[in-house]
Short mmCIF file of C-alpha atoms and ligand atoms in Angstrom, two decimals:
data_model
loop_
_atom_site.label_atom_id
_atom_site.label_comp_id
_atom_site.label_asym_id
_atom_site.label_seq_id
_atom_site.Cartn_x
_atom_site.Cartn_y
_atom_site.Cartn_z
CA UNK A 1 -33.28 42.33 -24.94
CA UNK A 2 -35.26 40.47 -22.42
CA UNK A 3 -33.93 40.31 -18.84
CA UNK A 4 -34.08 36.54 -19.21
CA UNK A 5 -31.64 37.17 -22.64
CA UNK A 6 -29.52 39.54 -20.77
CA UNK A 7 -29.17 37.07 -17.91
CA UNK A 8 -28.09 34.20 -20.78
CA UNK A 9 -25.56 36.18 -22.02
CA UNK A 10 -24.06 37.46 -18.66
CA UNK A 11 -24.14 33.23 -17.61
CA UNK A 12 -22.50 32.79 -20.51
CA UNK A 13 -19.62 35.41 -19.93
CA UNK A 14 -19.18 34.91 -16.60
CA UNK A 15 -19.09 31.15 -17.37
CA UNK A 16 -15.54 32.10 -19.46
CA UNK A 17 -14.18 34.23 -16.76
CA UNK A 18 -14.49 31.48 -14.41
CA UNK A 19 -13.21 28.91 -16.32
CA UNK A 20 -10.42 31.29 -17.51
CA UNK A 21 -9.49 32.11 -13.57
CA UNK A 22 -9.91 28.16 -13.02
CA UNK A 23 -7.14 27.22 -15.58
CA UNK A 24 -4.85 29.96 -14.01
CA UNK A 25 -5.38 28.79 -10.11
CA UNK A 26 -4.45 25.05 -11.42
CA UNK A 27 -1.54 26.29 -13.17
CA UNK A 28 -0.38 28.42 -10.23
CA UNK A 29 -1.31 25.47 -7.84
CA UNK A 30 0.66 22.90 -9.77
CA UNK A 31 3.82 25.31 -10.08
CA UNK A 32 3.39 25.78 -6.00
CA UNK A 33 2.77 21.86 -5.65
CA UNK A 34 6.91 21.23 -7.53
CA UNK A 35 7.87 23.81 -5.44
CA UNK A 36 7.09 22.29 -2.44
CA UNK A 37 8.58 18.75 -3.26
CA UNK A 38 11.28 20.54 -4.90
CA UNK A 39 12.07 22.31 -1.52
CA UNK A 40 11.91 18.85 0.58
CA UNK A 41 14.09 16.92 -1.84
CA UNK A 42 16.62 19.97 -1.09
CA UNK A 43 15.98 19.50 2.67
CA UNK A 44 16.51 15.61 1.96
CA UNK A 45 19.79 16.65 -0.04
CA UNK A 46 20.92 19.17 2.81
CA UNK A 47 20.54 16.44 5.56
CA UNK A 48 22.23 13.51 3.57
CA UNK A 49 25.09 15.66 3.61
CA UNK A 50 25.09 17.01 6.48
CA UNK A 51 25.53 13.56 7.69
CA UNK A 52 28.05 12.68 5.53
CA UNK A 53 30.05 15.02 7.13
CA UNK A 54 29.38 13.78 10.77
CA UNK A 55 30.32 10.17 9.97
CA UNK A 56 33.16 11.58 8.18
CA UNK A 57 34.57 13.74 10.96
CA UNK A 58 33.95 10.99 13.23
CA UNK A 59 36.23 8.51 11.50
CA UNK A 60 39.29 10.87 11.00
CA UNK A 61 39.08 11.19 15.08
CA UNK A 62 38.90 7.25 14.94
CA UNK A 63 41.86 6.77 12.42
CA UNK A 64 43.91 9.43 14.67
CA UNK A 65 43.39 7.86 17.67
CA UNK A 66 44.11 4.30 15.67
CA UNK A 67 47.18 5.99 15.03
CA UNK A 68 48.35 7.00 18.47
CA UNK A 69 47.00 3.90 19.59
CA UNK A 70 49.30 2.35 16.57
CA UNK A 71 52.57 4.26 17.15
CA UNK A 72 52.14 2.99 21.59
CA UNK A 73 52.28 -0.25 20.27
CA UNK A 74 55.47 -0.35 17.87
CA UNK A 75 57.20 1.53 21.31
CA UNK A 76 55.87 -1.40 23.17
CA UNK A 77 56.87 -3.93 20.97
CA UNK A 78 60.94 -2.38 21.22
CA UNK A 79 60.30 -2.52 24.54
CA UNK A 80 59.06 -6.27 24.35
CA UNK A 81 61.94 -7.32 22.22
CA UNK A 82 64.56 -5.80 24.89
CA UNK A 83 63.26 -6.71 27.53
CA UNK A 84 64.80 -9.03 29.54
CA UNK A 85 62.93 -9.44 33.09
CA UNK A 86 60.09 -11.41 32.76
CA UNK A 87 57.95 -9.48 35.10
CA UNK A 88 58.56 -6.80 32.86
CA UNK A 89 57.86 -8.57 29.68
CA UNK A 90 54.35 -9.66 30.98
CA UNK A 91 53.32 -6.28 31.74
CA UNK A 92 54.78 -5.02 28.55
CA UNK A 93 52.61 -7.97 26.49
CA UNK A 94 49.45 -7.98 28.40
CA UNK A 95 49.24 -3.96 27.84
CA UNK A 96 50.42 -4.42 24.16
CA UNK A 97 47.48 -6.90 23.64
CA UNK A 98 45.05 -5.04 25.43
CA UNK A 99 46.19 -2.22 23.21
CA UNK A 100 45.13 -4.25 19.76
CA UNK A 101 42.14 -5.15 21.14
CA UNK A 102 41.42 -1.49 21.34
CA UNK A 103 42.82 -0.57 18.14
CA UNK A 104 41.03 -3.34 15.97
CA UNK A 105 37.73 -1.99 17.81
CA UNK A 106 38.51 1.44 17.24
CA UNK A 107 39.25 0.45 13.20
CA UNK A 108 36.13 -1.62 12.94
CA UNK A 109 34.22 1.11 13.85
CA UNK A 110 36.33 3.93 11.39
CA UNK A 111 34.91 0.94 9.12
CA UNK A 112 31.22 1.24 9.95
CA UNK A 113 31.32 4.91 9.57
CA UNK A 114 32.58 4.96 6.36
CA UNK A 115 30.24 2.35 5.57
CA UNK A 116 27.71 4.61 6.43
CA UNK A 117 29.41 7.49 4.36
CA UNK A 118 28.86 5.34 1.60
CA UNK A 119 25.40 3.95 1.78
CA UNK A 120 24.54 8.26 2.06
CA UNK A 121 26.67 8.93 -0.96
CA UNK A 122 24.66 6.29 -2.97
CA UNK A 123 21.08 7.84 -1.13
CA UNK A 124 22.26 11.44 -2.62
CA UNK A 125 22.74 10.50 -5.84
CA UNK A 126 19.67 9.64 -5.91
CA UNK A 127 18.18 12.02 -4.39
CA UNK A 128 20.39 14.28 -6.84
CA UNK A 129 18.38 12.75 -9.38
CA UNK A 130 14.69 13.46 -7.81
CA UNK A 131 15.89 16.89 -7.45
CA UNK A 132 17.06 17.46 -11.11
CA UNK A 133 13.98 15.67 -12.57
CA UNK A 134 11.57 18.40 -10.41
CA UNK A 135 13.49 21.03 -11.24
CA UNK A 136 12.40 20.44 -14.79
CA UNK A 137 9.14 19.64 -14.42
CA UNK A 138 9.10 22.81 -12.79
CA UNK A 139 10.56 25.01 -15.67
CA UNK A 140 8.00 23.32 -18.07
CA UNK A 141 5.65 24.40 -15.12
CA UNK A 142 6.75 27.95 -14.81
CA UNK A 143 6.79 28.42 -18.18
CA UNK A 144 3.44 27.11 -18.63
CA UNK A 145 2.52 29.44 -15.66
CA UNK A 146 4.17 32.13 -17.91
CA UNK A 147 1.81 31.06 -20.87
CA UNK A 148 -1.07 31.04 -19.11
CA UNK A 149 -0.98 34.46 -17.42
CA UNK A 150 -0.47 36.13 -20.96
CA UNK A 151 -3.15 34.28 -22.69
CA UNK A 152 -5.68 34.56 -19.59
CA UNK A 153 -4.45 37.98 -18.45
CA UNK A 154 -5.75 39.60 -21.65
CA UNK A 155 -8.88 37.52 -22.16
CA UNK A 156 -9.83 38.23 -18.50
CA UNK A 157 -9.60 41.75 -19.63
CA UNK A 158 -11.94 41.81 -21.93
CA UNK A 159 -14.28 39.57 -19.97
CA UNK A 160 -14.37 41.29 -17.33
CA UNK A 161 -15.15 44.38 -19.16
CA UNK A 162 -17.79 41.99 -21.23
CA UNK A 163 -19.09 40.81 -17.78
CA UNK A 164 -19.06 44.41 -16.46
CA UNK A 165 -21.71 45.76 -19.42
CA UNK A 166 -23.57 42.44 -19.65
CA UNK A 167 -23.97 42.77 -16.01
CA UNK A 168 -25.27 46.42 -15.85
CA UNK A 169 -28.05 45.39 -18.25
CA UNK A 170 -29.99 43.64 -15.43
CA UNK A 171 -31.26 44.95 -12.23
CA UNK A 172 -29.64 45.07 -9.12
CA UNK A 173 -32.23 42.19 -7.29
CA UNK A 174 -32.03 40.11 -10.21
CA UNK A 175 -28.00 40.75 -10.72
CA UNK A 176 -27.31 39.75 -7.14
CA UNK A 177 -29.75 36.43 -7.19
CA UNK A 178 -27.85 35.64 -10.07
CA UNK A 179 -24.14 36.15 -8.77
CA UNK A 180 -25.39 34.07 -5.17
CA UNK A 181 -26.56 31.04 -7.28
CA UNK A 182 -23.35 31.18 -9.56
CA UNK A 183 -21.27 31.42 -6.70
CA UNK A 184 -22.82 28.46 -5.06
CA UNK A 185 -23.01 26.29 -8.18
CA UNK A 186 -19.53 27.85 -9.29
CA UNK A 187 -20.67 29.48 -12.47
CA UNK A 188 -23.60 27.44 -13.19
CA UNK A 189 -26.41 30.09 -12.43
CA UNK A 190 -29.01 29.36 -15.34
CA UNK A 191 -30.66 26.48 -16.21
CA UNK A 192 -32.64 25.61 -19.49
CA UNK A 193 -36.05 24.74 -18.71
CA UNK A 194 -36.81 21.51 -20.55
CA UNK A 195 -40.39 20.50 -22.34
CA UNK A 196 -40.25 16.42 -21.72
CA UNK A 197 -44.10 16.43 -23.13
CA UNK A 198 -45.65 19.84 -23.73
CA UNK A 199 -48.73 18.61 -24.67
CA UNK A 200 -49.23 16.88 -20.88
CA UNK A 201 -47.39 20.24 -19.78
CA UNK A 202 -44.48 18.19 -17.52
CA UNK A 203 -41.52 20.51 -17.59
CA UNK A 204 -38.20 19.85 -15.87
CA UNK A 205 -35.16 21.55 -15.02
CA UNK A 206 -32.08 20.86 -17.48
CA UNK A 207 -29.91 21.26 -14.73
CA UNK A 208 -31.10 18.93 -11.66
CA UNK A 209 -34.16 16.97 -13.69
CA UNK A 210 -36.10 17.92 -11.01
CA UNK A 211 -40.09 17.97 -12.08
CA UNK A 212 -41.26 21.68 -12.88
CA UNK A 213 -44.77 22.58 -12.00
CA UNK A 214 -46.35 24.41 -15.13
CA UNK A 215 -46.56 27.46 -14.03
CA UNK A 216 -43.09 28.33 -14.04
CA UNK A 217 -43.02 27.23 -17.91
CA UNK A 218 -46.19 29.54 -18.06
CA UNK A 219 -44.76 32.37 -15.72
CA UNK A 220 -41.62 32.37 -18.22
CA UNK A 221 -43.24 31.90 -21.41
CA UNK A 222 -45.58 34.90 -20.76
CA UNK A 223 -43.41 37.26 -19.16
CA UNK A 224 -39.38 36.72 -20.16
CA UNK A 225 -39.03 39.77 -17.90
CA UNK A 226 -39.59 38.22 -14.54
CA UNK A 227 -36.44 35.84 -13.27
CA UNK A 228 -38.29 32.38 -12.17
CA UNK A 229 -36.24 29.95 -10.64
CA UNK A 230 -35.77 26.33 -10.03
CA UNK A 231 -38.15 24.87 -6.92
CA UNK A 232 -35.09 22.27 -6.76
CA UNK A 233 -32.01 23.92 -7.47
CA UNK A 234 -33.09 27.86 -7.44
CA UNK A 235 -31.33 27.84 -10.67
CA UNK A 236 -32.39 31.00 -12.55
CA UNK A 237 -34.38 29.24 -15.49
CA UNK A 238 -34.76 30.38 -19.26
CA UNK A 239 -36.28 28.81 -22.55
CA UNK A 240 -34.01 28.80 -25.12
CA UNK A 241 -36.64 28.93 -28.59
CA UNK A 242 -37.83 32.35 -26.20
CA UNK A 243 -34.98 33.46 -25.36
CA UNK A 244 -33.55 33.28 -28.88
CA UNK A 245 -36.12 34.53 -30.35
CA UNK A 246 -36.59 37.60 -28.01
CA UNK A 247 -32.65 38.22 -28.80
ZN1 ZN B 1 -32.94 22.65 -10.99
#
């Protein structure tokens, strides 16, 4: 085989293995994407009730201290009805007033509490719900995940293996050109060099589009042993009738 064939062939392996690694990263970065949202819908849950319990602790000290507050003023009420100096009985009724006043505060605000209490109870349902939902998306996820690294793992395998020979076919300068321009165009190393008129000799590259001079059509045609590469792109270039033919 020509180097230009050998380089095909390791473009077109090494185009599998990346794709291949490409669907496994998505798969791992979706199943780490639930994850995340799955771990602030449980922080969400965890603070809903954690204030549940405040406002809840807060109005049994409120309905207590409405019931001290509550068992003062049946005393003072005996204490009203017995009464019989009227000094007496105005003290006794202005601090038994002032005392309701207090208590229908103190119970209007055991009633905002557990008005709160209940506005979080309906919140966590819901958020219940958000929670369950992720955690099935993320099973299907996982086991997707799961999938994927069988099917992949194996195939990679042999790719890599595939890569490994297809790669030791081609010299070291040429091998490392090639594995700098696949890295930087992410697996897209080669590029067909196109005839848009042969005749009038105007080339391009099947990559970019970019204009060819015709030497580089020349330079490949005559010699599929030298690597020529894009003036544009530095795309290694091939032709495929040669490079099919030479294969
Ligand atoms: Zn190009």
């Amino acid at each position: 085989m020509t180097l230009i064939a050998d380089l095909v062939s390791l473009h077109q392996v090494d185009a599998q293995v990346r794709a291949l690694r490409g669907r496994l990263e998505s798969a791992q970065k979706y199943v780490a994407m639930q994850e995340r949202q799955r771990s602030l819908l449980q922080g969400r849950l965890e603070e809903a009730k954690s204030q549940i319990r405040q406002y809840q602790a807060t109005a049994a000290n409120q309905e207590a201290e409405s019931g001290t507050v509550k068992a003062r003023i049946e005393t003072l009420r005996v204490q009203l009805n017995t009464s019989t100096n009227p000094k007496q009985y105005a003290a006794v009724l202005s601090e038994l007033k002032g005392l309701q006043t207090k208590r229908d505060e103190i119970d209007d605000g055991t009633l905002a509490q557990l008005q709160k209490v209940e506005e979080l109870q309906a919140k966590l349902v819901e958020v219940e719900k958000l929670l369950a939902e992720r955690e099935q998306v993320l099973t299907v996820g996982k086991a997707e995940l799961d999938m994927c690294r069988t099917e992949v793992g194996s195939r990679l395998a042999e790719l890599d293996l595939e890569r490994g020979s297809a790669a030791a076919r081609i010299p070291q300068r040429e091998r490392d050109a090639f594995n700098r321009v696949a890295d930087l165009y992410d697996g897209e190393a080669m590029a067909e060099l196109v005839a848009i008129d042969a005749r009038r000799r105007e080339y391009v590259c099947g990559v970019c589009n970019m204009e060819l001079p015709p030497e580089k059509y020349a330079a490949l045609a005559s010699n599929p042993n030298t690597a020529v590469t894009c003036t544009s792109c530095h795309r290694i270039l091939f032709i495929s009738e040669i490079t099919t033919a030479a294969s």
